[in-house]
């Protein structure tokens, strides 16, 4: 972390400043120069059509890759690697930073580890609870008792509240847990380079072949310590029980991650992922005062290795819970807060740029490209839905008779209509793909839910309006104003 | 480079190519430019938008048929004047010259096509002297040719019924109207108003229907129903007054007039009379402006003239 960088505050203003500047400029333009605004909107609409088509094709490719590697026996593939027996030296350290999740959430995650095909005597499980939560000690004891004998080790630790320099973030808890694990690894005399750490959200359930797939990637990769390993997150734990609104949002989130997995040059870690324990120790763990720990750990490693660090996609899923609550409004609020927390990843921009400007030895073209990609992705996130949904009609509203008599005034709604038709086409592809990643329908869930799961995609325009850009704009505005967010974990649904 | 990344690179560059190759065409289309493949130049054009009622008319542009039918837009037209003809079976054709300007839309979106054989039908059997239409209530009232009977039917002429007999010897009818609650009808001639009850007047202590209101010294010009369905707003050549619909009712003269050259319109929703007429206000001399007279059950407010006009 480089909070002493003198222009850091200025850097914090940039993303929100650009997003708001763009929105305000377009509104002003729509009022005073409706033709110029309409031209911008048409260019943006066309760009969006091309972009969404391109991204949907990437999604199809990613989905194809996921299904083609689904039934692969990864352990067998590891065994076939030369020199033989190399994989057997690897230890899988699984870290669960736990905020206040109950046993109903934690137990299935550990059960999934138990069902893993990977040798259990090579799996170390560390549960790191927040000490400030009253039931942490009780949960820790219960889980240690239940799962202690199954793995090489299954231990828990309580992260004290209010340590100097720490904020109440998941990163602080994870760092505490990793340091605790380090002591255990030192005691056992295990080489850090032989340990792969997987930092999982508390509700993460891995597939039986996950660690085999991870090990295979690790062992076959050139410079495996200079990479993070990103599985595909799906929200299948309770997807059949979740309400439509939340289900659509989470499926879209999974799809976005699958698309990102195809864009390796800008792929960044997200949510549950794995990396070399040696690297984690070298880069001094997660930041203890930033909310976006899952992505900033990548940037820390990227800076540490002077840009020679990457994220490798693992085409195997880890399943988590859909976040939902007792009614639609609470669910919307919960989803909004979760997306805003994700969008708070914009804090990576000032972090990264200040590091770039503080003597990093990364080449300037790389610095410019990565900072530009980060800025562009967050600004696009914050403005795309606003431009498409809210600013699109403004030239027609503000332009008056003069604008409606212009050819562009007549053609603007037609071109916007073309965009809607294209969106329908891509939505159709997404519907088909969403069906393909669903787990089997559980007993007790009506068959008609299959139909509902198709029809619920009709709510996409509404979801775009509520959750498209607003959470990102909210997060950027907070950063712009210096009103820093606090970590507020999402309450997950019932399994 | 792995095969998926190669495919992705191809898709990416293809998308970039489509974007930059397609953008000039999209923008030129939006702005009304036409690309000439022979000269490789863009020329600014205009378009005509045609919308008819009913839809589906064939379009002829300078006598040449256009593929689309209305509503349709004819794009990429060079600036100039075009002869448009719209044709539809069993309808009169529509012809017009339409001026097209570069980069602009000539909107002809309120074209009505009229049928060759208009649909009309006879609504009643009797000869009619006059009628009143109340479309919001879906009814028509009409008087027979001799002005002795009031008929009522719906707007399609269904359920016709003679609902009242008009008073005998009441001739030279100048006007008539039915109250908003459809329980009463007034008729007036130059010196008398007759109010006929279409329903039994059991609420008020009336004498037998009809009620006559006499104006032997004035000449009646116009009469309106007040929204309470009980008062009449009466305009004579001498004054504007409000009367109750009962014999020997008190008459309140609100405004004195100098002439029978009065033109008036009554806003029943707000009980306000708008009129123009020379009148006497206090000691002042008459002037002919547009006036607004608020008539409510509680007060009568005589507003200032809406539009001043030099006294002639």
XYZ file of N, CA and C in Angstrom, chain A residues 269-438:
510
model
N -8.054 -11.355 -10.548
C -8.690 -12.307 -9.623
C -9.987 -11.743 -9.060
N -10.892 -12.661 -8.788
C -12.206 -12.256 -8.288
C -12.713 -13.330 -7.330
N -13.205 -12.889 -6.188
C -13.840 -13.797 -5.231
C -12.885 -14.966 -4.882
N -13.373 -16.203 -4.907
C -12.556 -17.353 -4.512
C -11.530 -17.668 -5.589
N -10.265 -17.783 -5.209
C -9.220 -18.086 -6.181
C -8.006 -18.674 -5.451
N -7.003 -19.063 -6.204
C -5.828 -19.736 -5.627
C -4.551 -19.071 -6.118
N -3.464 -19.293 -5.352
C -2.159 -18.773 -5.769
C -1.060 -19.491 -4.984
N 0.171 -19.218 -5.348
C 1.293 -19.820 -4.647
C 1.404 -19.218 -3.249
N 1.583 -20.092 -2.257
C 1.727 -19.582 -0.894
C 3.041 -18.805 -0.758
N 4.049 -19.291 -1.490
C 5.352 -18.622 -1.465
C 5.192 -17.157 -1.912
N 4.448 -16.983 -3.004
C 4.224 -15.627 -3.520
C 3.451 -14.784 -2.503
N 2.446 -15.413 -1.914
C 1.631 -14.676 -0.940
C 2.491 -14.154 0.207
N 3.413 -15.013 0.681
C 4.295 -14.596 1.781
C 5.230 -13.485 1.297
N 5.724 -13.638 0.096
C 6.668 -12.637 -0.435
C 6.025 -11.264 -0.615
N 4.792 -11.265 -0.997
C 4.139 -9.952 -1.223
C 3.462 -9.450 0.050
N 3.690 -10.163 1.139
C 3.189 -9.747 2.453
C 1.665 -9.782 2.544
N 1.083 -10.821 2.003
C -0.336 -11.133 2.194
C -1.269 -10.060 1.590
N -2.524 -10.171 2.002
C -3.548 -9.242 1.493
C -3.412 -7.893 2.205
N -3.840 -6.833 1.572
C -3.878 -5.562 2.300
C -4.910 -5.649 3.421
N -4.596 -5.074 4.546
C -5.491 -5.231 5.701
C -6.458 -4.059 5.848
N -6.400 -3.130 4.906
C -7.275 -1.960 5.026
C -8.010 -1.642 3.730
N -8.094 -2.619 2.827
C -8.832 -2.392 1.572
C -9.934 -3.431 1.435
N -11.044 -2.986 0.864
C -12.204 -3.877 0.758
C -12.031 -4.889 -0.378
N -11.484 -4.416 -1.482
C -11.402 -5.278 -2.674
C -10.169 -6.178 -2.589
N -10.087 -6.962 -1.526
C -8.905 -7.811 -1.301
C -8.673 -8.809 -2.426
N -9.800 -9.302 -3.027
C -9.649 -10.355 -4.031
C -8.940 -9.867 -5.290
N -9.137 -8.606 -5.668
C -8.459 -8.101 -6.859
C -7.141 -7.420 -6.511
N -7.091 -6.777 -5.356
C -5.878 -6.020 -5.038
C -4.702 -6.963 -4.758
N -4.981 -8.201 -4.366
C -3.895 -9.160 -4.150
C -3.191 -9.460 -5.483
N -3.994 -9.445 -6.546
C -3.389 -9.634 -7.864
C -2.473 -8.456 -8.190
N -2.959 -7.252 -7.943
C -2.166 -6.068 -8.284
C -0.897 -5.999 -7.426
N -0.983 -6.450 -6.184
C 0.216 -6.474 -5.333
C 1.271 -7.398 -5.954
N 0.826 -8.573 -6.375
C 1.755 -9.529 -6.981
C 2.268 -9.001 -8.318
N 1.385 -8.347 -9.058
C 1.752 -7.764 -10.352
C 2.878 -6.727 -10.162
N 2.740 -5.920 -9.132
C 3.760 -4.888 -8.857
C 5.043 -5.543 -8.340
N 4.864 -6.557 -7.502
C 6.031 -7.232 -6.911
C 6.904 -7.852 -7.998
N 6.245 -8.459 -8.977
C 6.976 -9.120 -10.065
C 7.188 -8.182 -11.265
N 7.041 -6.896 -11.036
C 7.255 -5.895 -12.098
C 6.470 -6.209 -13.371
N 5.221 -6.597 -13.172
C 4.321 -6.829 -14.302
C 4.328 -8.251 -14.813
N 5.300 -9.071 -14.349
C 5.382 -10.454 -14.837
C 4.524 -11.359 -13.956
N 3.270 -11.044 -13.865
C 2.335 -11.834 -13.063
C 1.013 -11.864 -13.806
N 0.361 -13.001 -13.780
C -0.876 -13.130 -14.555
C -1.908 -13.934 -13.790
N -3.104 -13.939 -14.337
C -4.179 -14.765 -13.784
C -4.501 -15.848 -14.808
N -4.452 -17.080 -14.359
C -4.717 -18.211 -15.249
C -6.134 -18.716 -14.961
N -6.975 -18.772 -15.985
C -8.333 -19.280 -15.738
C -8.342 -20.789 -15.552
N -9.101 -21.251 -14.607
C -9.322 -22.696 -14.436
C -10.745 -22.965 -14.907
N -10.889 -23.788 -15.923
C -12.230 -24.038 -16.444
C -12.901 -25.146 -15.649
N -13.076 -24.825 -14.387
C -13.783 -25.700 -13.451
C -14.512 -24.763 -12.494
N -15.678 -25.148 -12.050
C -16.487 -24.193 -11.278
C -16.283 -24.351 -9.779
N -16.457 -23.238 -9.087
C -16.656 -23.277 -7.637
C -18.040 -22.671 -7.417
N -18.803 -23.313 -6.575
C -20.190 -22.890 -6.427
C -20.379 -22.125 -5.122
N -21.122 -21.034 -5.237
C -21.399 -20.224 -4.046
C -22.898 -19.993 -3.909
N -23.266 -19.229 -2.890
C -24.687 -18.970 -2.635
C -25.150 -17.721 -3.373
N -26.378 -17.761 -3.862
C -27.025 -16.543 -4.358
C -27.407 -15.712 -3.134
N -27.099 -14.418 -3.201
C -27.460 -13.533 -2.087
C -28.910 -13.105 -2.252
N -29.723 -13.448 -1.298
C -31.113 -12.970 -1.328
C -31.674 -12.882 0.080
N -32.800 -12.224 0.171
C -33.391 -12.005 1.488
C -34.855 -12.403 1.466
N -35.569 -11.963 2.495
C -36.937 -12.458 2.681
C -37.936 -11.864 1.701
N -37.659 -10.690 1.129
C -38.578 -10.142 0.129
C -37.795 -9.431 -0.967
N -38.494 -9.074 -2.016
C -37.851 -8.534 -3.224
C -37.078 -7.249 -2.934
N -37.643 -6.398 -2.070
C -36.986 -5.109 -1.813
C -35.692 -5.307 -1.022
N -35.762 -6.214 -0.032
C -34.543 -6.486 0.738
C -33.495 -7.155 -0.160
N -33.989 -8.031 -1.060
C -33.065 -8.695 -1.982
C -32.402 -7.675 -2.896
N -33.210 -6.741 -3.393
C -32.652 -5.701 -4.264
C -31.606 -4.885 -3.524
N -31.947 -4.523 -2.283
C -31.007 -3.724 -1.485
C -29.720 -4.510 -1.254
N -29.884 -5.801 -0.967
C -28.720 -6.651 -0.700
C -27.854 -6.790 -1.954
N -28.524 -7.026 -3.073
C -27.791 -7.160 -4.326
C -27.083 -5.847 -4.679
N -27.785 -4.751 -4.430
C -27.207 -3.439 -4.728
C -25.929 -3.236 -3.914
N -26.002 -3.566 -2.620
C -24.829 -3.368 -1.758
C -23.677 -4.285 -2.179
N -24.045 -5.514 -2.577
C -22.995 -6.444 -3.015
C -22.313 -5.920 -4.278
N -23.115 -5.435 -5.224
C -22.524 -4.929 -6.477
C -21.709 -3.664 -6.204
N -22.177 -2.863 -5.264
C -21.430 -1.644 -4.928
C -20.085 -2.016 -4.309
N -20.089 -3.078 -3.510
C -18.838 -3.533 -2.901
C -17.882 -4.033 -3.991
N -18.442 -4.738 -4.963
C -17.595 -5.182 -6.075
C -17.053 -3.970 -6.835
N -17.962 -3.003 -7.046
C -17.547 -1.815 -7.803
C -16.526 -0.979 -7.035
N -16.462 -1.205 -5.730
C -15.470 -0.485 -4.931
C -14.050 -0.914 -5.327
N -13.972 -1.929 -6.158
C -12.695 -2.306 -6.748
C -12.043 -1.145 -7.491
N -12.804 -0.087 -7.698
C -12.248 1.124 -8.309
C -11.139 1.709 -7.436
N -11.106 1.344 -6.165
C -10.025 1.812 -5.281
C -8.672 1.253 -5.757
N -8.724 0.215 -6.586
C -7.477 -0.319 -7.142
C -6.791 0.679 -8.069
N -7.595 1.569 -8.679
C -7.009 2.514 -9.633
C -6.016 3.465 -8.944
N -6.432 4.197 -7.907
C -5.425 5.043 -7.241
C -4.286 4.230 -6.630
N -4.608 3.028 -6.122
C -3.570 2.167 -5.549
C -2.523 1.819 -6.605
N -3.016 1.406 -7.770
C -2.111 0.951 -8.822
C -1.311 2.116 -9.420
N -2.018 3.202 -9.727
C -1.335 4.321 -10.388
C -0.319 4.962 -9.452
N -0.671 5.086 -8.186
C 0.298 5.678 -7.252
C 1.523 4.768 -7.134
N 1.288 3.439 -7.201
C 2.438 2.521 -7.176
C 3.267 2.674 -8.450
N 2.580 2.828 -9.585
C 3.283 3.028 -10.860
C 4.155 4.281 -10.816
N 3.605 5.318 -10.199
C 4.313 6.599 -10.184
C 5.353 6.685 -9.079
N 5.415 5.650 -8.253
C 6.348 5.691 -7.121
C 7.580 4.827 -7.378
N 7.985 4.754 -8.586
C 9.255 4.094 -8.876
C 9.148 2.648 -9.273
N 7.957 2.206 -9.685
C 7.836 0.837 -10.172
C 8.684 0.663 -11.438
N 9.272 -0.522 -11.554
C 10.171 -0.746 -12.699
C 9.445 -1.338 -13.907
N 8.147 -1.332 -13.847
C 7.362 -1.844 -14.987
C 7.485 -0.860 -16.148
N 7.514 -1.404 -17.368
C 7.638 -0.537 -18.545
C 6.434 0.406 -18.638
N 6.693 1.619 -19.126
C 5.618 2.605 -19.215
C 4.458 2.180 -20.116
N 4.712 1.549 -21.261
C 3.559 1.105 -22.065
C 2.653 0.147 -21.294
N 3.283 -0.735 -20.501
C 2.487 -1.682 -19.703
C 1.713 -0.925 -18.629
N 2.397 0.009 -17.988
C 1.724 0.813 -16.956
C 0.502 1.527 -17.533
N 0.715 2.162 -18.679
C -0.383 2.929 -19.290
C -1.524 2.003 -19.696
N -1.156 0.850 -20.271
C -2.197 -0.082 -20.728
C -3.009 -0.618 -19.562
N -2.344 -1.046 -18.505
C -3.073 -1.646 -17.389
C -3.899 -0.606 -16.631
N -3.317 0.575 -16.417
C -4.082 1.639 -15.734
C -5.261 2.053 -16.601
N -5.019 2.145 -17.910
C -6.099 2.519 -18.833
C -7.209 1.485 -18.849
N -6.829 0.215 -18.859
C -7.838 -0.856 -18.857
C -8.683 -0.802 -17.581
N -7.984 -0.591 -16.464
C -8.688 -0.551 -15.179
C -9.655 0.628 -15.142
N -9.171 1.774 -15.575
C -10.012 2.973 -15.573
C -11.180 2.814 -16.547
N -10.889 2.322 -17.741
C -11.937 2.168 -18.762
C -13.028 1.205 -18.286
N -12.611 0.103 -17.659
C -13.619 -0.881 -17.247
C -14.536 -0.301 -16.170
N -13.969 0.464 -15.237
C -14.819 1.030 -14.181
C -15.684 2.178 -14.700
N -15.133 3.015 -15.572
C -15.934 4.118 -16.119
C -17.063 3.552 -16.985
N -16.747 2.554 -17.808
C -17.789 1.941 -18.647
C -18.888 1.342 -17.784
N -18.478 0.652 -16.727
C -19.446 0.051 -15.796
C -20.388 1.130 -15.240
N -19.819 2.285 -14.932
C -20.619 3.330 -14.278
C -21.528 4.093 -15.234
N -21.212 4.099 -16.523
C -21.995 4.976 -17.406
C -22.810 4.249 -18.481
N -22.510 2.974 -18.748
C -23.127 2.377 -19.935
C -24.653 2.335 -19.848
N -25.165 1.900 -18.701
C -26.625 1.790 -18.585
C -27.257 3.180 -18.558
N -26.560 4.138 -17.954
C -27.081 5.517 -17.895
C -27.192 6.071 -19.320
N -26.168 5.846 -20.125
C -26.200 6.370 -21.497
C -27.297 5.678 -22.310
N -27.345 4.352 -22.211
C -28.303 3.611 -23.040
C -29.747 3.874 -22.628
N -29.981 3.896 -21.314
C -31.373 3.945 -20.842
C -31.845 5.385 -20.599
N -31.019 6.189 -19.965
C -31.501 7.510 -19.551
C -31.115 8.630 -20.517
N -29.904 8.601 -21.030
C -29.484 9.722 -21.879
C -29.956 9.521 -23.317
N -30.117 8.260 -23.722
C -30.566 7.960 -25.089
C -31.771 8.777 -25.549
N -32.833 8.863 -24.732
C -34.011 9.609 -25.200
C -33.904 11.132 -25.047
N -32.862 11.642 -24.380
C -32.820 13.073 -24.065
C -32.824 13.989 -25.295
N -32.056 13.684 -26.365
C -32.117 14.600 -27.514
C -33.535 14.750 -28.062
N -34.306 13.663 -28.013
C -35.689 13.744 -28.501
C -36.538 14.606 -27.584
N -36.251 14.502 -26.261
C -37.032 15.271 -25.290
C -36.655 16.747 -25.312
N -35.350 17.008 -25.376
C -34.882 18.395 -25.288
C -34.793 19.070 -26.663
N -34.704 18.253 -27.711
C -34.424 18.820 -29.026
C -35.562 19.618 -29.638
N -36.791 19.327 -29.182
C -37.952 20.066 -29.682
C -38.200 19.835 -31.163
N -38.945 20.766 -31.755
C -39.333 20.644 -33.162
C -38.140 20.633 -34.100
N -37.151 21.459 -33.757
C -35.969 21.556 -34.619
C -35.332 20.184 -34.795
N -35.154 19.478 -33.646
C -34.480 18.184 -33.696
C -35.348 17.135 -34.381
N -36.658 17.168 -34.097
C -37.521 16.130 -34.676
C -37.650 16.283 -36.188
N -37.346 17.503 -36.703
C -37.413 17.691 -38.155
C -36.112 17.293 -38.852
N -35.081 17.016 -38.033
C -33.802 16.609 -38.625
C -33.840 15.116 -38.937
N -33.091 14.727 -39.945
C -33.027 13.302 -40.299
C -32.523 12.483 -39.123
N -31.563 13.036 -38.382
C -31.005 12.285 -37.260
C -32.033 12.132 -36.135
N -32.903 13.125 -36.002
C -33.972 13.041 -34.993
C -34.946 11.940 -35.327
N -35.147 11.732 -36.629
C -36.041 10.664 -37.062
C -35.365 9.299 -36.933
N -34.064 9.266 -37.239
C -33.362 7.972 -37.283
C -32.884 7.492 -35.922
N -32.731 8.411 -34.963
C -32.206 8.015 -33.645
C -33.042 6.899 -33.006
N -34.401 7.044 -32.930
C -35.176 5.949 -32.313
C -35.052 4.641 -33.093
N -34.892 4.739 -34.427
C -34.787 3.508 -35.228
C -33.489 2.775 -34.894
N -32.415 3.537 -34.740
C -31.129 2.901 -34.442
C -31.135 2.362 -33.017
N -31.768 3.093 -32.105
C -31.891 2.599 -30.727
C -32.712 1.311 -30.714
N -33.740 1.260 -31.562
C -34.545 0.045 -31.677
C -33.712 -1.135 -32.161
N -32.781 -0.841 -33.061
C -31.865 -1.884 -33.557
C -31.045 -2.442 -32.390
N -30.626 -1.553 -31.525
C -29.856 -1.974 -30.344
C -30.687 -2.912 -29.479
N -31.953 -2.545 -29.281
C -32.834 -3.386 -28.459
C -32.957 -4.773 -29.078
N -33.121 -4.826 -30.414
C -33.249 -6.122 -31.086
C -31.989 -6.964 -30.910
N -30.838 -6.324 -31.002
C -29.591 -7.047 -30.805
C -29.472 -7.539 -29.368
N -29.924 -6.710 -28.445
C -29.884 -7.107 -27.035
C -30.763 -8.341 -26.830
N -31.901 -8.382 -27.529
C -32.779 -9.553 -27.428
C -32.062 -10.801 -27.935
N -31.323 -10.613 -29.016
C -30.599 -11.754 -29.587
C -29.549 -12.271 -28.590
N -28.762 -11.357 -28.038
C -27.735 -11.795 -27.090
C -28.386 -12.365 -25.827
N -29.524 -11.781 -25.428
C -30.243 -12.326 -24.263
C -30.656 -13.763 -24.510
N -31.078 -14.045 -25.740
C -31.487 -15.405 -26.080
C -30.309 -16.375 -25.890
N -29.139 -15.959 -26.344
C -27.946 -16.808 -26.175
C -27.665 -16.995 -24.682
N -27.788 -15.928 -23.925
C -27.529 -16.011 -22.479
C -28.534 -16.940 -21.794
N -29.786 -16.893 -22.262
C -30.810 -17.772 -21.669
C -30.415 -19.234 -21.897
N -30.051 -19.533 -23.138
C -29.678 -20.917 -23.466
C -28.484 -21.349 -22.616
N -27.478 -20.483 -22.527
C -26.282 -20.845 -21.752
C -26.587 -20.950 -20.261
N -27.499 -20.092 -19.791
C -27.822 -20.136 -18.354
C -28.436 -21.480 -17.980
N -29.212 -22.036 -18.925
C -29.805 -23.352 -18.669
C -28.712 -24.418 -18.553
N -27.635 -24.200 -19.294
C -26.606 -25.239 -19.344
C -25.711 -25.260 -18.111
N -25.707 -24.185 -17.335
C -24.856 -24.221 -16.137
C -25.651 -24.517 -14.870
N -26.957 -24.716 -15.032
C -27.786 -24.995 -13.851
C -27.529 -26.403 -13.320
